[in-house]
């Protein structure tokens, strides 16, 4: 149910901008069929505050089909008002199933790749990887919860985090939340966008600092000593700064580190990628809030920069092992830039305090960058 007034606006309240000659209900939705008296691009911005105050989300559609597929309108405009309920609709089964699946996939990744557990012989020993699981799920979960909490604060509908299991070195492809409501203004867009990377970075710093105080596990040291080649995850500047601040520089420079440190490394990579200023990534939200429509011009350059970096690694820097990462994200950035950013209803200026915080957030993200994150190296 709507959080405030349960009565939707009457057609007479906005007759000066929209001539609604039919009002009907479809479940909890209220449909206003009619014609707009102002340019349609302005209509939603004009009426959204009124419906928001009454506890409804508003969208403007050209034509409308009922849930049974029968059209009630073909050419007319329809205002579709839906209750803006911030309550969870029952048990989030999909979220829970994906979270449990991600626990299993990260446990497998930690046990098999990092703790060298003989899973086929003694699968119960996989529980040894619990620190790795907590580190990975911690940095990913705190990042998404930052978005979720700030969405709730601004009364914007959003789902709980969806974790994505994948049994690789990390055990997950990350986590996402679905933004289901419109963004009221630039401040809300900025707060929701920045909360994720800032919260995630805070968790990343904690996880990394703890991991650097732990000794490498014997099974991993033995595996590295016996292998001729291995995967090396190179250190971004932020990781080196944390090691310097905690007196763990020598351990970081050694061939092996505790798997918990890798959880921090993952948090830095996730932050960096999410802060690309394109589309509806966190960086896209933040930059859109900071500079307005100019964000789209900057976003158009991002794919070229990523493709250029991939070409540089391939041709000049002998970083072929990381070429695929930047090529894939270049392609991803093309799609995101084409789709465009989230547009707030109120596009007023952001204000200097949040702008400064936005610049700081991009600086922190830059400290998570290393041109060759991953490479295959000779260990002998």
Coordinates of C-alpha atoms in Angstrom, one line a residue:
X1 CA 0.0 0.0 0.0
X2 CA 1.1 3.6 -0.5
X3 CA 3.2 5.0 2.4
X4 CA 1.2 8.2 2.8
X5 CA -2.2 9.2 1.4
X6 CA -3.9 6.1 -0.1
X7 CA -6.1 8.3 -2.3
X8 CA -4.6 8.9 -5.8
X9 CA -5.0 12.4 -7.3
X10 CA -8.3 13.1 -9.0
X11 CA -8.3 14.1 -12.7
X12 CA -9.5 17.6 -11.7
X13 CA -6.3 18.2 -9.8
X14 CA -4.2 18.2 -12.9
X15 CA -6.7 19.1 -15.6
X16 CA -4.7 22.2 -16.6
X17 CA -1.9 20.0 -18.0
X18 CA -3.7 16.7 -18.8
X19 CA -7.3 16.2 -20.0
X20 CA -8.2 12.8 -18.5
X21 CA -11.5 11.7 -20.0
X22 CA -11.4 8.2 -18.5
X23 CA -10.1 7.0 -15.1
X24 CA -10.1 3.3 -14.3
X25 CA -8.3 0.8 -12.0
X26 CA -6.3 -2.3 -12.8
X27 CA -5.5 -4.0 -9.5
X28 CA -3.6 -1.4 -7.5
X29 CA -2.8 0.7 -10.6
X30 CA -4.8 3.8 -11.5
X31 CA -5.0 4.6 -15.2
X32 CA -5.8 8.1 -16.5
X33 CA -6.6 8.0 -20.3
X34 CA -6.5 11.3 -22.1
X35 CA -4.4 14.0 -23.9
X36 CA -1.7 16.2 -22.7
X37 CA -2.0 20.0 -22.8
X38 CA 1.8 20.5 -22.5
X39 CA 4.8 18.8 -24.3
X40 CA 4.9 15.2 -23.2
X41 CA 8.5 15.5 -22.1
X42 CA 7.4 17.9 -19.5
X43 CA 4.3 16.1 -18.4
X44 CA 5.9 13.5 -16.2
X45 CA 8.1 16.1 -14.5
X46 CA 5.1 18.3 -13.9
X47 CA 2.9 15.7 -12.3
X48 CA 5.4 13.4 -10.6
X49 CA 5.7 15.5 -7.4
X50 CA 1.8 15.4 -6.9
X51 CA 1.6 11.6 -7.3
X52 CA 4.7 11.1 -5.2
X53 CA 3.2 13.1 -2.4
X54 CA 0.1 10.8 -2.5
X55 CA 2.3 7.7 -2.4
X56 CA 2.3 6.7 -6.1
X57 CA 4.9 6.2 -8.8
X58 CA 3.9 7.8 -12.1
X59 CA 4.8 6.9 -15.7
X60 CA 3.4 8.2 -19.0
X61 CA 2.7 5.8 -21.8
X62 CA 1.4 6.1 -25.3
X63 CA -1.3 3.4 -25.4
X64 CA -1.8 0.7 -22.7
X65 CA -2.6 -3.0 -22.6
X66 CA -4.2 -4.7 -19.7
X67 CA -2.4 -7.6 -18.0
X68 CA -4.6 -9.9 -20.0
X69 CA -3.3 -8.4 -23.2
X70 CA -6.5 -6.5 -24.1
X71 CA -5.7 -2.9 -25.1
X72 CA -7.7 -0.2 -23.3
X73 CA -6.0 2.6 -25.2
X74 CA -4.3 2.7 -28.6
X75 CA -3.3 6.2 -29.5
X76 CA -4.1 8.2 -26.3
X77 CA -1.7 8.9 -23.6
X78 CA -2.1 7.0 -20.3
X79 CA -0.9 8.1 -16.9
X80 CA -0.1 4.9 -15.0
X81 CA 0.0 5.4 -11.2
X82 CA 1.3 2.5 -9.0
X83 CA 1.6 2.4 -5.2
X84 CA 5.1 3.4 -4.1
X85 CA 5.3 0.7 -1.4
X86 CA 8.7 0.4 0.3
X87 CA 7.8 -2.8 2.1
X88 CA 9.1 -6.2 0.9
X89 CA 6.6 -8.2 -1.0
X90 CA 6.9 -11.5 0.8
X91 CA 10.0 -13.5 1.2
X92 CA 12.7 -12.6 -1.4
X93 CA 13.2 -16.2 -2.6
X94 CA 15.3 -15.4 -5.6
X95 CA 17.6 -13.2 -3.6
X96 CA 18.0 -15.9 -0.9
X97 CA 18.6 -18.7 -3.5
X98 CA 21.2 -16.7 -5.3
X99 CA 22.9 -15.7 -2.0
X100 CA 23.0 -19.4 -0.9
X101 CA 24.3 -20.4 -4.4
X102 CA 27.0 -17.7 -4.1
X103 CA 28.0 -19.0 -0.7
X104 CA 28.6 -22.4 -2.3
X105 CA 30.4 -21.0 -5.3
X106 CA 32.7 -18.9 -3.3
X107 CA 33.3 -21.8 -0.9
X108 CA 34.3 -23.9 -3.8
X109 CA 36.5 -21.2 -5.3
X110 CA 38.3 -20.6 -1.9
X111 CA 38.7 -24.3 -1.1
X112 CA 39.8 -25.4 -4.6
X113 CA 41.9 -22.5 -5.8
X114 CA 43.2 -21.0 -2.6
X115 CA 43.1 -23.5 0.3
X116 CA 44.1 -26.5 -2.0
X117 CA 41.4 -28.7 -0.4
X118 CA 41.0 -32.2 -2.0
X119 CA 37.3 -31.6 -2.6
X120 CA 36.7 -35.0 -4.3
X121 CA 38.3 -36.9 -1.4
X122 CA 37.4 -34.8 1.6
X123 CA 34.6 -32.3 0.6
X124 CA 33.8 -31.4 4.2
X125 CA 37.2 -29.7 4.5
X126 CA 35.8 -27.0 2.2
X127 CA 34.7 -25.2 5.4
X128 CA 38.3 -24.2 5.8
X129 CA 37.7 -21.5 3.2
X130 CA 35.2 -19.6 5.3
X131 CA 37.5 -16.5 5.8
X132 CA 37.7 -16.2 2.0
X133 CA 33.9 -16.5 1.7
X134 CA 33.4 -13.8 4.3
X135 CA 35.9 -11.5 2.6
X136 CA 34.4 -11.8 -0.8
X137 CA 30.7 -11.7 0.2
X138 CA 31.6 -8.9 2.7
X139 CA 33.0 -6.5 0.1
X140 CA 30.3 -7.3 -2.4
X141 CA 27.4 -7.2 0.0
X142 CA 28.4 -4.0 1.8
X143 CA 28.8 -2.3 -1.6
X144 CA 25.2 -3.2 -2.7
X145 CA 23.7 -2.6 0.8
X146 CA 25.1 1.0 0.5
X147 CA 23.0 1.5 -2.6
X148 CA 20.0 -0.2 -0.9
X149 CA 20.1 1.8 2.3
X150 CA 20.4 5.1 0.5
X151 CA 17.6 4.1 -1.9
X152 CA 15.4 3.6 1.2
X153 CA 16.5 6.9 2.6
X154 CA 15.4 8.7 -0.5
X155 CA 12.2 6.7 -0.7
X156 CA 13.2 5.1 -4.0
X157 CA 12.0 1.6 -4.7
X158 CA 14.9 -0.9 -5.0
X159 CA 15.3 -4.6 -4.6
X160 CA 17.5 -6.4 -2.2
X161 CA 20.9 -7.4 -3.6
X162 CA 21.0 -10.2 -6.2
X163 CA 24.3 -12.1 -5.8
X164 CA 25.7 -13.8 -9.0
X165 CA 27.4 -17.1 -8.3
X166 CA 30.3 -18.2 -10.6
X167 CA 32.9 -20.9 -9.6
X168 CA 36.0 -19.1 -10.8
X169 CA 38.9 -17.7 -8.7
X170 CA 36.5 -15.2 -7.1
X171 CA 33.5 -17.4 -6.9
X172 CA 31.1 -14.7 -7.9
X173 CA 30.4 -12.2 -10.7
X174 CA 29.4 -9.6 -8.1
X175 CA 26.0 -8.5 -6.9
X176 CA 23.4 -6.0 -8.2
X177 CA 20.2 -4.3 -7.0
X178 CA 17.3 -3.3 -9.2
X179 CA 16.2 0.3 -9.1
X180 CA 12.4 0.1 -9.5
X181 CA 11.5 3.7 -8.7
X182 CA 12.3 7.0 -10.4
X183 CA 15.0 9.2 -9.0
X184 CA 13.5 12.4 -7.5
X185 CA 16.5 14.7 -7.9
X186 CA 20.3 15.0 -8.5
X187 CA 21.0 14.7 -4.8
X188 CA 19.2 11.4 -4.5
X189 CA 20.9 10.2 -7.7
X190 CA 24.3 11.1 -6.3
X191 CA 23.7 9.7 -2.8
X192 CA 22.5 6.3 -4.2
X193 CA 25.3 6.1 -6.7
X194 CA 28.1 7.1 -4.3
X195 CA 26.9 5.1 -1.3
X196 CA 27.9 1.8 -3.0
X197 CA 31.5 2.4 -3.8
X198 CA 32.2 4.4 -0.6
X199 CA 30.7 1.7 1.6
X200 CA 32.3 -1.0 -0.5
X201 CA 35.7 0.7 -0.2
X202 CA 35.3 1.0 3.6
X203 CA 34.7 -2.7 3.8
X204 CA 37.6 -3.3 1.3
X205 CA 40.1 -1.4 3.5
X206 CA 39.1 -3.3 6.6
X207 CA 39.2 -6.7 4.8
X208 CA 42.6 -5.9 3.2
X209 CA 44.1 -4.6 6.5
X210 CA 43.0 -7.8 8.3
X211 CA 44.2 -10.1 5.6
X212 CA 47.7 -8.5 5.5
X213 CA 48.1 -9.4 9.2
X214 CA 47.5 -13.1 8.5
X215 CA 50.2 -15.5 7.4
X216 CA 49.9 -17.2 4.0
X217 CA 48.3 -20.6 4.5
X218 CA 50.7 -23.6 4.2
X219 CA 48.8 -25.4 1.5
X220 CA 48.9 -22.3 -0.8
X221 CA 52.7 -21.9 -0.2
X222 CA 53.3 -25.5 -1.1
X223 CA 51.2 -25.3 -4.2
X224 CA 53.1 -22.2 -5.4
X225 CA 56.4 -23.8 -4.7
X226 CA 55.6 -26.8 -6.8
X227 CA 54.0 -25.0 -9.7
X228 CA 55.9 -23.8 -12.7
X229 CA 53.5 -21.0 -13.7
X230 CA 50.7 -19.3 -11.8
X231 CA 48.2 -16.4 -11.9
X232 CA 49.5 -13.2 -10.4
X233 CA 47.0 -10.5 -9.3
X234 CA 48.9 -7.2 -9.5
X235 CA 48.6 -4.6 -6.8
X236 CA 46.7 -1.4 -7.3
X237 CA 48.0 1.7 -5.5
X238 CA 45.4 1.5 -2.8
X239 CA 46.5 -2.0 -1.8
X240 CA 50.1 -0.8 -1.5
X241 CA 49.0 2.1 0.6
X242 CA 47.1 -0.1 3.0
X243 CA 50.1 -2.4 3.2
X244 CA 52.4 0.6 4.0
X245 CA 50.0 1.9 6.6
X246 CA 49.7 -1.5 8.4
X247 CA 53.5 -2.4 8.1
X248 CA 52.8 -5.3 5.8
X249 CA 54.7 -4.1 2.7
X250 CA 57.2 -7.1 2.8
X251 CA 54.4 -9.6 3.0
X252 CA 52.6 -8.0 0.1
X253 CA 55.7 -8.2 -2.0
X254 CA 56.1 -11.9 -1.3
X255 CA 54.9 -14.5 -3.8
X256 CA 51.9 -15.5 -1.6
X257 CA 49.4 -13.7 0.5
X258 CA 46.5 -14.8 2.6
X259 CA 43.3 -15.4 0.6
X260 CA 41.5 -12.7 2.6
X261 CA 43.8 -10.1 1.0
X262 CA 42.4 -11.3 -2.3
X263 CA 38.9 -10.4 -1.1
X264 CA 40.2 -6.8 -0.7
X265 CA 41.7 -7.0 -4.2
X266 CA 38.3 -8.0 -5.5
X267 CA 36.7 -5.1 -3.7
X268 CA 39.1 -2.7 -5.4
X269 CA 38.5 -4.1 -8.8
X270 CA 34.7 -4.0 -8.3
X271 CA 34.9 -0.4 -7.2
X272 CA 37.0 0.6 -10.2
X273 CA 34.7 -1.1 -12.8
X274 CA 31.6 0.2 -11.2
X275 CA 33.0 3.8 -11.2
X276 CA 33.4 3.9 -14.9
X277 CA 31.4 7.0 -15.8
X278 CA 29.0 5.4 -18.2
X279 CA 25.3 4.6 -18.3
X280 CA 23.8 3.4 -15.0
X281 CA 27.0 2.3 -13.4
X282 CA 27.8 4.0 -10.1
X283 CA 30.3 6.3 -11.8
X284 CA 27.6 7.2 -14.4
X285 CA 25.1 8.1 -11.7
X286 CA 27.7 10.2 -9.8
X287 CA 28.9 12.1 -12.9
X288 CA 25.3 12.6 -14.2
X289 CA 24.5 14.2 -10.8
X290 CA 27.6 16.3 -10.9
X291 CA 27.6 17.7 -14.5
X292 CA 24.1 17.0 -15.8
X293 CA 23.6 16.1 -19.4
X294 CA 27.3 16.6 -20.1
X295 CA 27.9 13.2 -18.7
X296 CA 26.8 11.6 -22.0
X297 CA 29.7 13.3 -23.8
X298 CA 32.2 11.9 -21.3
X299 CA 30.6 8.5 -21.4
X300 CA 31.0 8.3 -25.2
X301 CA 34.8 8.5 -24.7
X302 CA 35.0 5.7 -22.1
X303 CA 34.8 2.8 -24.6
X304 CA 37.6 4.3 -26.7
X305 CA 39.8 4.7 -23.7
X306 CA 39.2 1.0 -22.7
X307 CA 39.8 -0.3 -26.2
X308 CA 43.0 1.9 -26.4
X309 CA 44.2 0.5 -23.1
X310 CA 43.6 -3.1 -24.4
X311 CA 45.5 -2.2 -27.6
X312 CA 48.4 -0.7 -25.6
X313 CA 48.7 -3.8 -23.5
X314 CA 48.6 -6.1 -26.5
X315 CA 51.1 -4.2 -28.7
X316 CA 53.4 -2.3 -26.4
X317 CA 53.3 -3.4 -22.7
X318 CA 53.3 -7.2 -23.1
X319 CA 50.1 -7.4 -21.0
X320 CA 48.2 -9.8 -23.1
X321 CA 46.7 -11.6 -20.1
X322 CA 44.6 -8.5 -19.2
X323 CA 43.6 -7.5 -22.8
X324 CA 40.4 -9.5 -22.5
X325 CA 39.3 -7.7 -19.4
X326 CA 39.5 -4.2 -20.9
X327 CA 38.1 -5.4 -24.3
X328 CA 35.1 -6.9 -22.6
X329 CA 34.5 -3.8 -20.5
X330 CA 35.0 -1.7 -23.5
X331 CA 32.1 -3.6 -25.3
X332 CA 30.1 -3.4 -22.1
X333 CA 30.7 0.4 -21.9
X334 CA 29.4 0.8 -25.5
X335 CA 26.1 -0.7 -24.5
X336 CA 25.9 1.3 -21.3
X337 CA 26.7 4.5 -23.0
X338 CA 24.1 3.8 -25.7
X339 CA 21.4 3.1 -23.1
X340 CA 22.2 6.4 -21.4
X341 CA 22.2 7.4 -17.7
X342 CA 19.4 7.6 -15.2
X343 CA 17.6 11.0 -15.4
X344 CA 16.3 12.5 -12.2
X345 CA 12.9 14.2 -12.2
X346 CA 14.3 17.4 -10.7
X347 CA 17.4 18.3 -12.6
X348 CA 18.5 21.2 -10.4
X349 CA 22.2 21.7 -9.6
X350 CA 23.8 19.3 -7.2
X351 CA 25.7 21.7 -4.8
X352 CA 29.4 22.0 -4.1
X353 CA 29.6 19.7 -1.1
X354 CA 28.4 16.7 -3.0
X355 CA 30.5 17.7 -6.0
X356 CA 33.6 17.7 -3.9
X357 CA 32.7 14.3 -2.5
X358 CA 32.1 13.0 -6.0
X359 CA 35.6 14.1 -7.1
X360 CA 37.0 12.4 -4.0
X361 CA 35.1 9.2 -4.9
X362 CA 36.6 9.2 -8.4
X363 CA 40.1 9.8 -6.9
X364 CA 39.6 6.8 -4.6
X365 CA 38.5 4.7 -7.6
X366 CA 41.6 5.7 -9.5
X367 CA 43.7 4.3 -6.7
X368 CA 42.1 1.0 -7.4
X369 CA 43.4 0.9 -11.0
X370 CA 46.3 -1.1 -12.3
X371 CA 46.7 -1.5 -16.1
X372 CA 47.5 -5.2 -15.8
X373 CA 45.3 -6.6 -13.1
X374 CA 46.0 -10.3 -13.9
X375 CA 48.8 -12.0 -15.7
X376 CA 50.3 -15.5 -16.0
X377 CA 53.8 -15.6 -14.7
X378 CA 56.7 -18.1 -14.4
X379 CA 57.1 -19.1 -10.8
X380 CA 60.3 -21.1 -11.1

